[in-house]
Short mmCIF file of C-alpha atoms in Angstrom, two decimals:
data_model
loop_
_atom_site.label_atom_id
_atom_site.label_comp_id
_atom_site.label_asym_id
_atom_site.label_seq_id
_atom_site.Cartn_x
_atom_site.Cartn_y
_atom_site.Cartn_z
CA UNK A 1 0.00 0.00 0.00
CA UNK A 2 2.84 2.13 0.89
CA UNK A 3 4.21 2.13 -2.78
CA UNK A 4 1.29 2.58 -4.61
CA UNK A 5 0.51 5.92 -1.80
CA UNK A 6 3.51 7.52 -3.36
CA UNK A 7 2.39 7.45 -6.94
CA UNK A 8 -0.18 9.93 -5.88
CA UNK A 9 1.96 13.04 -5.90
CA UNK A 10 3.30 12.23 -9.53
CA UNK A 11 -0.46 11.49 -10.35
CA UNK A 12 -1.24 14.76 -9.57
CA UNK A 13 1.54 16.56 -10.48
CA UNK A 14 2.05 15.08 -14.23
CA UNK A 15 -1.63 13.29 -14.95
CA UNK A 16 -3.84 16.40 -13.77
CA UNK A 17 -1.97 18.88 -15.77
CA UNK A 18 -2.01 16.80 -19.11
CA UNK A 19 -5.65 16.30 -18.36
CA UNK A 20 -6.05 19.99 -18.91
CA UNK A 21 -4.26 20.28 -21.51
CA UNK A 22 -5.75 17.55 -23.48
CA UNK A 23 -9.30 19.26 -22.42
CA UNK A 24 -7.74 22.37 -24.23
CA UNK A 25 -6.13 20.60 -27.38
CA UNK A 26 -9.56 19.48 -28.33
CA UNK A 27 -10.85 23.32 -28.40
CA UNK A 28 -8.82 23.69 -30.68
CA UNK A 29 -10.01 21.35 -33.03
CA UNK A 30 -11.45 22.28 -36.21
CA UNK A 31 -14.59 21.05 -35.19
CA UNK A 32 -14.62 23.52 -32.21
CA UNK A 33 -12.98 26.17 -33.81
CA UNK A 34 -14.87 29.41 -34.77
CA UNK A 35 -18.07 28.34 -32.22
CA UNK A 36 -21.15 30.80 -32.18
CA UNK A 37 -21.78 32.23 -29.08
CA UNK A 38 -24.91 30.47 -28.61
CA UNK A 39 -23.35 26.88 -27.89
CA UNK A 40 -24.12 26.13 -24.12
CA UNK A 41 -26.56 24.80 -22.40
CA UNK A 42 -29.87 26.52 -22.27
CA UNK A 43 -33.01 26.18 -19.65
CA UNK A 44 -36.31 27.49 -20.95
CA UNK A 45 -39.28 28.49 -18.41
CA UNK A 46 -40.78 24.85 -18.33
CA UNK A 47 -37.76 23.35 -17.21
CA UNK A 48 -36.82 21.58 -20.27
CA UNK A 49 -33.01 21.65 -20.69
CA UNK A 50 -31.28 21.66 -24.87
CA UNK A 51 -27.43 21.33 -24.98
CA UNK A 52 -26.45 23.17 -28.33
CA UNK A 53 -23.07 23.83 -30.31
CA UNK A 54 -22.81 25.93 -33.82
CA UNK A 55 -20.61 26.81 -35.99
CA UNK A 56 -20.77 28.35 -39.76
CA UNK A 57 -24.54 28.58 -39.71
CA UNK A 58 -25.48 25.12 -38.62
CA UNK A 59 -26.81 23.76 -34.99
CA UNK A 60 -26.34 20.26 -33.27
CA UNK A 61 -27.20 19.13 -29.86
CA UNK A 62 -29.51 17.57 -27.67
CA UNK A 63 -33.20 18.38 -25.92
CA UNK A 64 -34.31 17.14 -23.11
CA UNK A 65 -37.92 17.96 -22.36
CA UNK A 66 -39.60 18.65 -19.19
CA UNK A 67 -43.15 17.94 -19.99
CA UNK A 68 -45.41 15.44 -21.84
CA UNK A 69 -44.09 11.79 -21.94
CA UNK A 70 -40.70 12.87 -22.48
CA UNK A 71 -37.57 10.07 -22.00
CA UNK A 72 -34.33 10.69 -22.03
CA UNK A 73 -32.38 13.45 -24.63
CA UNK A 74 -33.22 13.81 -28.27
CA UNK A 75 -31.42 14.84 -30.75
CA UNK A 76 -31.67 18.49 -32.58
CA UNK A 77 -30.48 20.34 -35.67
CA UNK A 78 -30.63 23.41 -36.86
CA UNK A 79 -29.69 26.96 -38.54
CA UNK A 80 -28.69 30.20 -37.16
CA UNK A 81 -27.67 33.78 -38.88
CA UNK A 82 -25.95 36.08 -37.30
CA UNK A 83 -27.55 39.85 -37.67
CA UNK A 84 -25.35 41.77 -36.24
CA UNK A 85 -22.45 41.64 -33.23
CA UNK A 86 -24.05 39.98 -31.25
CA UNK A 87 -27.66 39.06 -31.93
CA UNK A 88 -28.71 36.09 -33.77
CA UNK A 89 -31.82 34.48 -35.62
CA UNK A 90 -32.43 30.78 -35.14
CA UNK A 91 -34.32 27.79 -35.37
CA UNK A 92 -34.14 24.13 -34.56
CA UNK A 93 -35.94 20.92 -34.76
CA UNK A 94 -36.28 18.32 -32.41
CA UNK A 95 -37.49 14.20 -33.81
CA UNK A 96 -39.15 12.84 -30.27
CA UNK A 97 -37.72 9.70 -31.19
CA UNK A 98 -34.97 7.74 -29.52
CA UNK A 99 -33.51 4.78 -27.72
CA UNK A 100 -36.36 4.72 -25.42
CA UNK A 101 -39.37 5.72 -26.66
CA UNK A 102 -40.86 7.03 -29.86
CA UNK A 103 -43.44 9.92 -29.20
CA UNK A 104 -44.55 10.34 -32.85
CA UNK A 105 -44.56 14.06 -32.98
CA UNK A 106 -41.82 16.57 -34.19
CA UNK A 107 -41.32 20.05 -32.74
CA UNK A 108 -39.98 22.97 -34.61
CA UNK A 109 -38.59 26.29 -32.96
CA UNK A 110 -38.01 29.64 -34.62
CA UNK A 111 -36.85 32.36 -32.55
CA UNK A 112 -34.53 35.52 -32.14
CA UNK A 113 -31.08 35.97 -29.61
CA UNK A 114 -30.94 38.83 -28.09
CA UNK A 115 -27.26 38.97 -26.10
CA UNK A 116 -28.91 42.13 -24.23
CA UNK A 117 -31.29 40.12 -22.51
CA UNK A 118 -29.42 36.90 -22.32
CA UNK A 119 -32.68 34.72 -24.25
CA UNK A 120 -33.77 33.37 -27.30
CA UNK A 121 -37.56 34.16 -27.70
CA UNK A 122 -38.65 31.23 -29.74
CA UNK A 123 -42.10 30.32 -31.35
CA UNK A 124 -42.84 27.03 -31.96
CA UNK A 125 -45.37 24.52 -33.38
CA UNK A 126 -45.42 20.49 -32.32
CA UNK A 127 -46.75 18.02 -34.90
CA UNK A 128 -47.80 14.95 -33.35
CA UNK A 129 -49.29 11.89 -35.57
CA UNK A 130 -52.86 10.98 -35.15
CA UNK A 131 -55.56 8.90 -37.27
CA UNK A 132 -56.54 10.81 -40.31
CA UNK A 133 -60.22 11.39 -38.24
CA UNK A 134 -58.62 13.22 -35.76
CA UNK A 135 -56.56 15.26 -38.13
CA UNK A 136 -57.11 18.39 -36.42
CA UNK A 137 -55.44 17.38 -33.36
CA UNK A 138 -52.04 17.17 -34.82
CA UNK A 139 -50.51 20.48 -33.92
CA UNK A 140 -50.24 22.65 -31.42
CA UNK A 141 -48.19 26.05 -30.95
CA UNK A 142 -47.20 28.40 -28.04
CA UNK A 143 -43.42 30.08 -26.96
CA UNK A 144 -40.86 29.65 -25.31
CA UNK A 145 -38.30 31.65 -23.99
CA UNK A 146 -34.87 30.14 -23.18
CA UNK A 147 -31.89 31.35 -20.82
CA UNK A 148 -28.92 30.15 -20.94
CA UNK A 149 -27.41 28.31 -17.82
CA UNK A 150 -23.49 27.50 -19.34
CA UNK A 151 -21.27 28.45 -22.22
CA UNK A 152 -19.88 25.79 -24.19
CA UNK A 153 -16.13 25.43 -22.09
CA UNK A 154 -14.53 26.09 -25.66
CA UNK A 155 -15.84 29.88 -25.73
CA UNK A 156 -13.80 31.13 -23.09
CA UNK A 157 -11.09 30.96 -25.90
CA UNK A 158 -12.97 30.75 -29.09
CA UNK A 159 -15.24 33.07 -29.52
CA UNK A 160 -17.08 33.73 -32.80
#
C-alpha cells in the first residue's frame, strides 16, 4: 500500500496537468474552432433543458424535455444567422424519437437571440401523428423563452 501511496503526488503533479491540456487541445479542433456564441446549455421556463453547439450557420445538440411523456435526450439540428455583433436568428428541430421511446410528434422552434437580454424568444409549433379522423389534433403552438445556464467550455477561448 505504501508504494502505490507515493504514486499519488506524480499522479497529480504530471496526470492532472495533461488532463487539462488535453481538455484544451480538443478546443482547438477544427470542429470547435470558430463556435457561435450560442453553444451552451440553455433552460427554458418549463424546465426543459437543450445542450447546443454551432458553428458556420449550422446547430447540433440535444433536448431534453420537461413535460409530456418525455424520455431521455433527443437529438436536434438546426440553422442560425448572425444579424449583427451579437444578436442572432435561429431555429431548430427536435425528432421525439430515440432509444427509449418514440413519441410520434416533431417540434420545430423559430426564434430571435438577443445577447442584451441573455434569451432566445422562440415560437414554436409540435406536430404529433394521429388517425386521419382526428386530423385536427395534430398540432399545437405556443413560446418559449430560453436562458442560458453555461457556455460551451470552448468559448472562453474561441469566440465567434
Amino acid at each position: 500500500m505504501q508504494f502505490a501511496g507515493s504514486f499519488l503526488p506524480i499522479f497529480i503533479c504530471v496526470v492532472v496537468p495533461l488532463i487539462k491540456y488535453a481538455e484544451s487541445v480538443n478546443c482547438q479542433t477544427q470542429q470547435l474552432k470558430g463556435l457561435c456564441a450560442l453553444s451552451g446549455t440553455w433552460r427554458n421556463q418549463l424546465q426543459s433543458v437543450m445542450t447546443i453547439t454551432c458553428k458556420g450557420g449550422t446547430i447540433k445538440g440535444q433536448y431534453n424535455s420537461a413535460v409530456g411523456n418525455a424520455e431521455r435526450k433527443y437529438d436536434l439540428a438546426g440553422r442560425y444567422l448572425q444579424v449583427n455583433e451579437t444578436d442572432f436568428i435561429v431555429g431548430w428541430s427536435v425528432a421525439f424519437k430515440n432509444q427509449y421511446r418514440n413519441a410520434m410528434s416533431i417540434a420545430s422552434w423559430t426564434g430571435v437571440y438577443y445577447a442584451a437580454e441573455g434569451t432566445i424568444r422562440t415560437q414554436w409549433i409540435l406536430a404529433s401523428y394521429k388517425d386521419q379522423e382526428d386530423y385536427w389534433r395534430t398540432y399545437s403552438t405556443n413560446q418559449d423563452t430560453f436562458t442560458k445556464i453555461q457556455s460551451h467550455p470552448c468559448l472562453q477561448s474561441n469566440v465567434n
